[in-house]
Amino acid sequence: MIKIKNLEFEYYERDDDENLTDMINAIRGINFDAKKGDFIAVAGRNGSGKSTFAKILNCLISPIEGTVIIGGIDAINGTDDEIMKIRKKVGMVFQNPDNQIIGSVVSEDVAFGAENIGIPEKELWERVLDALDKSGLGTKLSDRRISELSGGEKQKTAIAGVLAMKPSCIVFDEATSMLDNESRFEILNCIKDLNKKLGITVIMITHNMDELLFADYIYIMNKGRIFMRGTKESIFSRKDELISAGLEVPVIVDIKDKLFDAGVLRDRSIYSVDALIARLKKEHPNKFFLDVKMERYNMSKKNVNPTNAVLFNHAGYSYGNNEVLRDISFDIGKGEYVAIIGRTGAGKSTLLQLIPALIKSKTEMVYVDGVDIMEKAADLKKVRSKIGYVFQFPEQQLFAKNVYEDVVFGPRNMGVTEVEAEKRAYEAIELVGLSDEVYDMPVSKLSGGEKRRVALAGVLAMQPEYLILDEPVSGLDPEGKKNMLDIIEALNKEAGITIIMVSHDPESVARYADRLIVLDDGQKISEGNPCEVFYDLYINKKIKSPVELPVAMQLLTGLRNEGLEVSCLNSNPEKAVEDIVTALI
């Protein structure tokens, strides 16, 4: 299907006068083979060349050297008609759905690609309905305007649009990074079905190490080269090499290896929670008792104190006739680290935008430091000066010619002196872990992780009391993700900044947040200590699938369901291993 030899690609940077200023060697001597029906995952840290490689596969860019043969066609020297044939064969789903959505309505956008390759109308709409179903959108959203969709719903729309074209190969470039865990696994299982049942070749670019477990073969990229390649068994046995490339092993693999090293597991060839539960039960049948019941308890309650806090009091919001939020009540005290989770389209991003009154409605009842921001007399400028907001896509808030000018822009416009504005900018850039070498660097030359740090620095330079973060680690490699979360934690614990973070990542939420708020279908369904909340959602069947839990809790709840006496109120993998070993020896 795909055969690549000695692939090279360079980016050229030019100044305003078109003079060459820099050359970036993005791809260096790559050799790659994908047979029909293969499922290949490509992973690597931000800036390793993965997305560049993906674009070459779809003929969006052309390499400077090497051989690229796709479906028997020369992708470098082919005619325009041959290149078009390649693009029909190779569908592509990008990380940011806004980069590939064309239509104004969901069904219109899903139909666009198939319609433009000449699919007859009757078959076209059959394909659209089938693609909507396979992507997890369903027909309920088929007539919804794109502008009313959440980020995750837009991504599902983009995926459906490619599925409707029925390509023989699909390249997914971080296509699940915007989705909640349940939707992510729905898409991954859909991709697996397309691969196994229909023989579609899948090439999946990802930062999520758990997603590598779905692939038959794995390529690891580092600095534009193929750093490692092999099956999951061979790749994950080389943990130190993965870490040196800014990656990590999946959580379940790490837990499995620790259980093996502790002597309570005899089989290393296990790569799923269910398989690990079954194996432990098989090896230790006398430790699993039929009378072990799932624990039930009263969740700890938090006293509401609206003074010097963010307070939602029966708040709601609608886009036209679409009620996105309804009857939302909770408070956030100064200095708290609060995470908000929920399925794609639950209303999380909308809720965040209500806090600084970026959007307003007649049913909105939100207070910040005791100020009713719905009141006409409310001093919104004063309220907003206390709130820093980092959007889901950092490029949406980066606009200056270089990093320094972008970061200094906020404090300059707050009325502080130029000396103070400069001091704040330099301190903020240092605080987010960027070197002084980036000061004069154009924003366009930054990696995705660096853009997120610059966006955060620009907000921190304004010295907010509240920091709102919408999916701050989406699209980051494991090392970049940990660094970003550590920075956010330090801002909370050391600087006392109140953190309000939306996330789809249960591992990050359980590890860092003090309190968790869960939205579903526009309503708050749970609130409290993260582990308690996750467990409450599970035991009261408020979640559809265990994959919405942190991996350690998936394992512990599964083991307890099978009769092993372990506590389920634990999301820390190391502690989970200790508890399991204690229960089995």
PDB file of N, CA and C in Angstrom, residues 150-203:
ATOM      1  N   SER A 150     -19.440  21.436  20.120  1.00  0.00           N
ATOM      2  CA  SER A 150     -18.243  21.495  20.964  1.00  0.00           C
ATOM      3  C   SER A 150     -17.033  21.097  20.126  1.00  0.00           C
ATOM      4  N   GLY A 151     -15.837  21.292  20.682  1.00  0.00           N
ATOM      5  CA  GLY A 151     -14.627  20.914  19.965  1.00  0.00           C
ATOM      6  C   GLY A 151     -14.603  19.431  19.634  1.00  0.00           C
ATOM      7  N   GLY A 152     -15.022  18.598  20.589  1.00  0.00           N
ATOM      8  CA  GLY A 152     -15.042  17.157  20.356  1.00  0.00           C
ATOM      9  C   GLY A 152     -16.054  16.748  19.307  1.00  0.00           C
ATOM     10  N   GLU A 153     -17.211  17.394  19.304  1.00  0.00           N
ATOM     11  CA  GLU A 153     -18.228  17.094  18.295  1.00  0.00           C
ATOM     12  C   GLU A 153     -17.750  17.494  16.900  1.00  0.00           C
ATOM     13  N   LYS A 154     -16.997  18.599  16.826  1.00  0.00           N
ATOM     14  CA  LYS A 154     -16.414  18.987  15.534  1.00  0.00           C
ATOM     15  C   LYS A 154     -15.440  17.918  15.041  1.00  0.00           C
ATOM     16  N   GLN A 155     -14.650  17.360  15.977  1.00  0.00           N
ATOM     17  CA  GLN A 155     -13.695  16.333  15.573  1.00  0.00           C
ATOM     18  C   GLN A 155     -14.403  15.089  15.053  1.00  0.00           C
ATOM     19  N   LYS A 156     -15.493  14.722  15.698  1.00  0.00           N
ATOM     20  CA  LYS A 156     -16.265  13.574  15.217  1.00  0.00           C
ATOM     21  C   LYS A 156     -16.841  13.851  13.831  1.00  0.00           C
ATOM     22  N   THR A 157     -17.242  15.097  13.593  1.00  0.00           N
ATOM     23  CA  THR A 157     -17.762  15.481  12.276  1.00  0.00           C
ATOM     24  C   THR A 157     -16.674  15.329  11.217  1.00  0.00           C
ATOM     25  N   ALA A 158     -15.450  15.774  11.542  1.00  0.00           N
ATOM     26  CA  ALA A 158     -14.334  15.652  10.603  1.00  0.00           C
ATOM     27  C   ALA A 158     -14.037  14.187  10.295  1.00  0.00           C
ATOM     28  N   ILE A 159     -14.068  13.351  11.325  1.00  0.00           N
ATOM     29  CA  ILE A 159     -13.827  11.917  11.137  1.00  0.00           C
ATOM     30  C   ILE A 159     -14.918  11.308  10.258  1.00  0.00           C
ATOM     31  N   ALA A 160     -16.165  11.678  10.518  1.00  0.00           N
ATOM     32  CA  ALA A 160     -17.279  11.155   9.716  1.00  0.00           C
ATOM     33  C   ALA A 160     -17.137  11.557   8.254  1.00  0.00           C
ATOM     34  N   GLY A 161     -16.670  12.784   8.006  1.00  0.00           N
ATOM     35  CA  GLY A 161     -16.489  13.255   6.639  1.00  0.00           C
ATOM     36  C   GLY A 161     -15.500  12.406   5.860  1.00  0.00           C
ATOM     37  N   VAL A 162     -14.441  11.954   6.534  1.00  0.00           N
ATOM     38  CA  VAL A 162     -13.461  11.086   5.880  1.00  0.00           C
ATOM     39  C   VAL A 162     -14.030   9.680   5.702  1.00  0.00           C
ATOM     40  N   LEU A 163     -14.730   9.169   6.713  1.00  0.00           N
ATOM     41  CA  LEU A 163     -15.311   7.831   6.616  1.00  0.00           C
ATOM     42  C   LEU A 163     -16.289   7.730   5.449  1.00  0.00           C
ATOM     43  N   ALA A 164     -17.031   8.819   5.197  1.00  0.00           N
ATOM     44  CA  ALA A 164     -18.023   8.822   4.114  1.00  0.00           C
ATOM     45  C   ALA A 164     -17.369   8.663   2.747  1.00  0.00           C
ATOM     46  N   MET A 165     -16.100   8.978   2.629  1.00  0.00           N
ATOM     47  CA  MET A 165     -15.392   8.859   1.351  1.00  0.00           C
ATOM     48  C   MET A 165     -14.891   7.433   1.111  1.00  0.00           C
ATOM     49  N   LYS A 166     -14.944   6.588   2.142  1.00  0.00           N
ATOM     50  CA  LYS A 166     -14.523   5.191   2.076  1.00  0.00           C
ATOM     51  C   LYS A 166     -13.136   5.029   1.437  1.00  0.00           C
ATOM     52  N   PRO A 167     -12.134   5.659   2.009  1.00  0.00           N
ATOM     53  CA  PRO A 167     -10.769   5.519   1.478  1.00  0.00           C
ATOM     54  C   PRO A 167     -10.192   4.144   1.804  1.00  0.00           C
ATOM     55  N   SER A 168      -9.146   3.742   1.097  1.00  0.00           N
ATOM     56  CA  SER A 168      -8.496   2.460   1.392  1.00  0.00           C
ATOM     57  C   SER A 168      -7.454   2.607   2.491  1.00  0.00           C
ATOM     58  N   CYS A 169      -7.079   3.853   2.791  1.00  0.00           N
ATOM     59  CA  CYS A 169      -6.143   4.136   3.879  1.00  0.00           C
ATOM     60  C   CYS A 169      -6.578   5.435   4.560  1.00  0.00           C
ATOM     61  N   ILE A 170      -6.515   5.474   5.889  1.00  0.00           N
ATOM     62  CA  ILE A 170      -6.835   6.699   6.625  1.00  0.00           C
ATOM     63  C   ILE A 170      -5.668   7.035   7.545  1.00  0.00           C
ATOM     64  N   VAL A 171      -5.239   8.285   7.471  1.00  0.00           N
ATOM     65  CA  VAL A 171      -4.200   8.797   8.366  1.00  0.00           C
ATOM     66  C   VAL A 171      -4.879   9.656   9.424  1.00  0.00           C
ATOM     67  N   PHE A 172      -4.711   9.298  10.680  1.00  0.00           N
ATOM     68  CA  PHE A 172      -5.293  10.054  11.798  1.00  0.00           C
ATOM     69  C   PHE A 172      -4.164  10.811  12.504  1.00  0.00           C
ATOM     70  N   ASP A 173      -4.175  12.133  12.374  1.00  0.00           N
ATOM     71  CA  ASP A 173      -3.132  12.960  12.988  1.00  0.00           C
ATOM     72  C   ASP A 173      -3.657  13.527  14.306  1.00  0.00           C
ATOM     73  N   GLU A 174      -3.406  12.818  15.414  1.00  0.00           N
ATOM     74  CA  GLU A 174      -3.889  13.225  16.743  1.00  0.00           C
ATOM     75  C   GLU A 174      -5.402  13.453  16.714  1.00  0.00           C
ATOM     76  N   ALA A 175      -6.125  12.591  16.012  1.00  0.00           N
ATOM     77  CA  ALA A 175      -7.544  12.841  15.750  1.00  0.00           C
ATOM     78  C   ALA A 175      -8.436  12.627  16.972  1.00  0.00           C
ATOM     79  N   THR A 176      -7.929  11.979  18.021  1.00  0.00           N
ATOM     80  CA  THR A 176      -8.758  11.734  19.206  1.00  0.00           C
ATOM     81  C   THR A 176      -8.414  12.654  20.366  1.00  0.00           C
ATOM     82  N   SER A 177      -7.487  13.581  20.172  1.00  0.00           N
ATOM     83  CA  SER A 177      -6.993  14.388  21.297  1.00  0.00           C
ATOM     84  C   SER A 177      -8.056  15.312  21.873  1.00  0.00           C
ATOM     85  N   MET A 178      -9.134  15.594  21.120  1.00  0.00           N
ATOM     86  CA  MET A 178     -10.172  16.516  21.576  1.00  0.00           C
ATOM     87  C   MET A 178     -11.344  15.791  22.240  1.00  0.00           C
ATOM     88  N   LEU A 179     -11.296  14.453  22.292  1.00  0.00           N
ATOM     89  CA  LEU A 179     -12.458  13.688  22.703  1.00  0.00           C
ATOM     90  C   LEU A 179     -12.363  13.234  24.161  1.00  0.00           C
ATOM     91  N   ASP A 180     -13.535  13.064  24.799  1.00  0.00           N
ATOM     92  CA  ASP A 180     -13.562  12.454  26.118  1.00  0.00           C
ATOM     93  C   ASP A 180     -13.178  10.989  25.972  1.00  0.00           C
ATOM     94  N   ASN A 181     -12.851  10.327  27.090  1.00  0.00           N
ATOM     95  CA  ASN A 181     -12.324   8.963  27.026  1.00  0.00           C
ATOM     96  C   ASN A 181     -13.295   7.985  26.384  1.00  0.00           C
ATOM     97  N   GLU A 182     -14.580   8.098  26.716  1.00  0.00           N
ATOM     98  CA  GLU A 182     -15.545   7.171  26.131  1.00  0.00           C
ATOM     99  C   GLU A 182     -15.613   7.358  24.613  1.00  0.00           C
ATOM    100  N   SER A 183     -15.708   8.610  24.175  1.00  0.00           N
ATOM    101  CA  SER A 183     -15.760   8.888  22.740  1.00  0.00           C
ATOM    102  C   SER A 183     -14.453   8.485  22.062  1.00  0.00           C
ATOM    103  N   ARG A 184     -13.338   8.697  22.757  1.00  0.00           N
ATOM    104  CA  ARG A 184     -12.032   8.332  22.201  1.00  0.00           C
ATOM    105  C   ARG A 184     -11.968   6.835  21.928  1.00  0.00           C
ATOM    106  N   PHE A 185     -12.413   6.039  22.898  1.00  0.00           N
ATOM    107  CA  PHE A 185     -12.373   4.596  22.705  1.00  0.00           C
ATOM    108  C   PHE A 185     -13.411   4.131  21.692  1.00  0.00           C
ATOM    109  N   GLU A 186     -14.538   4.841  21.588  1.00  0.00           N
ATOM    110  CA  GLU A 186     -15.502   4.531  20.536  1.00  0.00           C
ATOM    111  C   GLU A 186     -14.851   4.700  19.169  1.00  0.00           C
ATOM    112  N   ILE A 187     -14.136   5.829  18.993  1.00  0.00           N
ATOM    113  CA  ILE A 187     -13.469   6.098  17.722  1.00  0.00           C
ATOM    114  C   ILE A 187     -12.355   5.079  17.481  1.00  0.00           C
ATOM    115  N   LEU A 188     -11.571   4.774  18.518  1.00  0.00           N
ATOM    116  CA  LEU A 188     -10.490   3.801  18.353  1.00  0.00           C
ATOM    117  C   LEU A 188     -11.029   2.419  17.982  1.00  0.00           C
ATOM    118  N   ASN A 189     -12.123   2.015  18.612  1.00  0.00           N
ATOM    119  CA  ASN A 189     -12.738   0.728  18.263  1.00  0.00           C
ATOM    120  C   ASN A 189     -13.323   0.757  16.857  1.00  0.00           C
ATOM    121  N   CYS A 190     -13.872   1.931  16.476  1.00  0.00           N
ATOM    122  CA  CYS A 190     -14.365   2.107  15.114  1.00  0.00           C
ATOM    123  C   CYS A 190     -13.212   1.970  14.120  1.00  0.00           C
ATOM    124  N   ILE A 191     -12.080   2.612  14.441  1.00  0.00           N
ATOM    125  CA  ILE A 191     -10.906   2.531  13.573  1.00  0.00           C
ATOM    126  C   ILE A 191     -10.434   1.074  13.468  1.00  0.00           C
ATOM    127  N   LYS A 192     -10.435   0.390  14.610  1.00  0.00           N
ATOM    128  CA  LYS A 192     -10.018  -1.019  14.617  1.00  0.00           C
ATOM    129  C   LYS A 192     -10.945  -1.862  13.755  1.00  0.00           C
ATOM    130  N   ASP A 193     -12.250  -1.608  13.838  1.00  0.00           N
ATOM    131  CA  ASP A 193     -13.220  -2.342  13.011  1.00  0.00           C
ATOM    132  C   ASP A 193     -13.005  -2.058  11.530  1.00  0.00           C
ATOM    133  N   LEU A 194     -12.793  -0.788  11.186  1.00  0.00           N
ATOM    134  CA  LEU A 194     -12.538  -0.436   9.793  1.00  0.00           C
ATOM    135  C   LEU A 194     -11.300  -1.167   9.277  1.00  0.00           C
ATOM    136  N   ASN A 195     -10.321  -1.294  10.161  1.00  0.00           N
ATOM    137  CA  ASN A 195      -9.084  -1.957   9.791  1.00  0.00           C
ATOM    138  C   ASN A 195      -9.278  -3.471   9.632  1.00  0.00           C
ATOM    139  N   LYS A 196      -9.897  -4.099  10.611  1.00  0.00           N
ATOM    140  CA  LYS A 196      -9.984  -5.560  10.622  1.00  0.00           C
ATOM    141  C   LYS A 196     -11.107  -6.094   9.733  1.00  0.00           C
ATOM    142  N   LYS A 197     -12.252  -5.413   9.736  1.00  0.00           N
ATOM    143  CA  LYS A 197     -13.407  -5.929   8.993  1.00  0.00           C
ATOM    144  C   LYS A 197     -13.420  -5.494   7.531  1.00  0.00           C
ATOM    145  N   LEU A 198     -12.939  -4.284   7.249  1.00  0.00           N
ATOM    146  CA  LEU A 198     -12.981  -3.772   5.887  1.00  0.00           C
ATOM    147  C   LEU A 198     -11.606  -3.731   5.224  1.00  0.00           C
ATOM    148  N   GLY A 199     -10.566  -4.039   6.004  1.00  0.00           N
ATOM    149  CA  GLY A 199      -9.229  -4.069   5.429  1.00  0.00           C
ATOM    150  C   GLY A 199      -8.628  -2.713   5.146  1.00  0.00           C
ATOM    151  N   ILE A 200      -9.182  -1.654   5.756  1.00  0.00           N
ATOM    152  CA  ILE A 200      -8.635  -0.311   5.555  1.00  0.00           C
ATOM    153  C   ILE A 200      -7.284  -0.193   6.272  1.00  0.00           C
ATOM    154  N   THR A 201      -6.296   0.291   5.565  1.00  0.00           N
ATOM    155  CA  THR A 201      -4.990   0.542   6.170  1.00  0.00           C
ATOM    156  C   THR A 201      -5.075   1.777   7.062  1.00  0.00           C
ATOM    157  N   VAL A 202      -4.606   1.660   8.296  1.00  0.00           N
ATOM    158  CA  VAL A 202      -4.683   2.763   9.262  1.00  0.00           C
ATOM    159  C   VAL A 202      -3.280   3.180   9.681  1.00  0.00           C
ATOM    160  N   ILE A 203      -3.023   4.477   9.591  1.00  0.00           N
ATOM    161  CA  ILE A 203      -1.784   5.051  10.126  1.00  0.00           C
ATOM    162  C   ILE A 203      -2.196   6.116  11.128  1.00  0.00           C
TER     163      ILE A 203
END
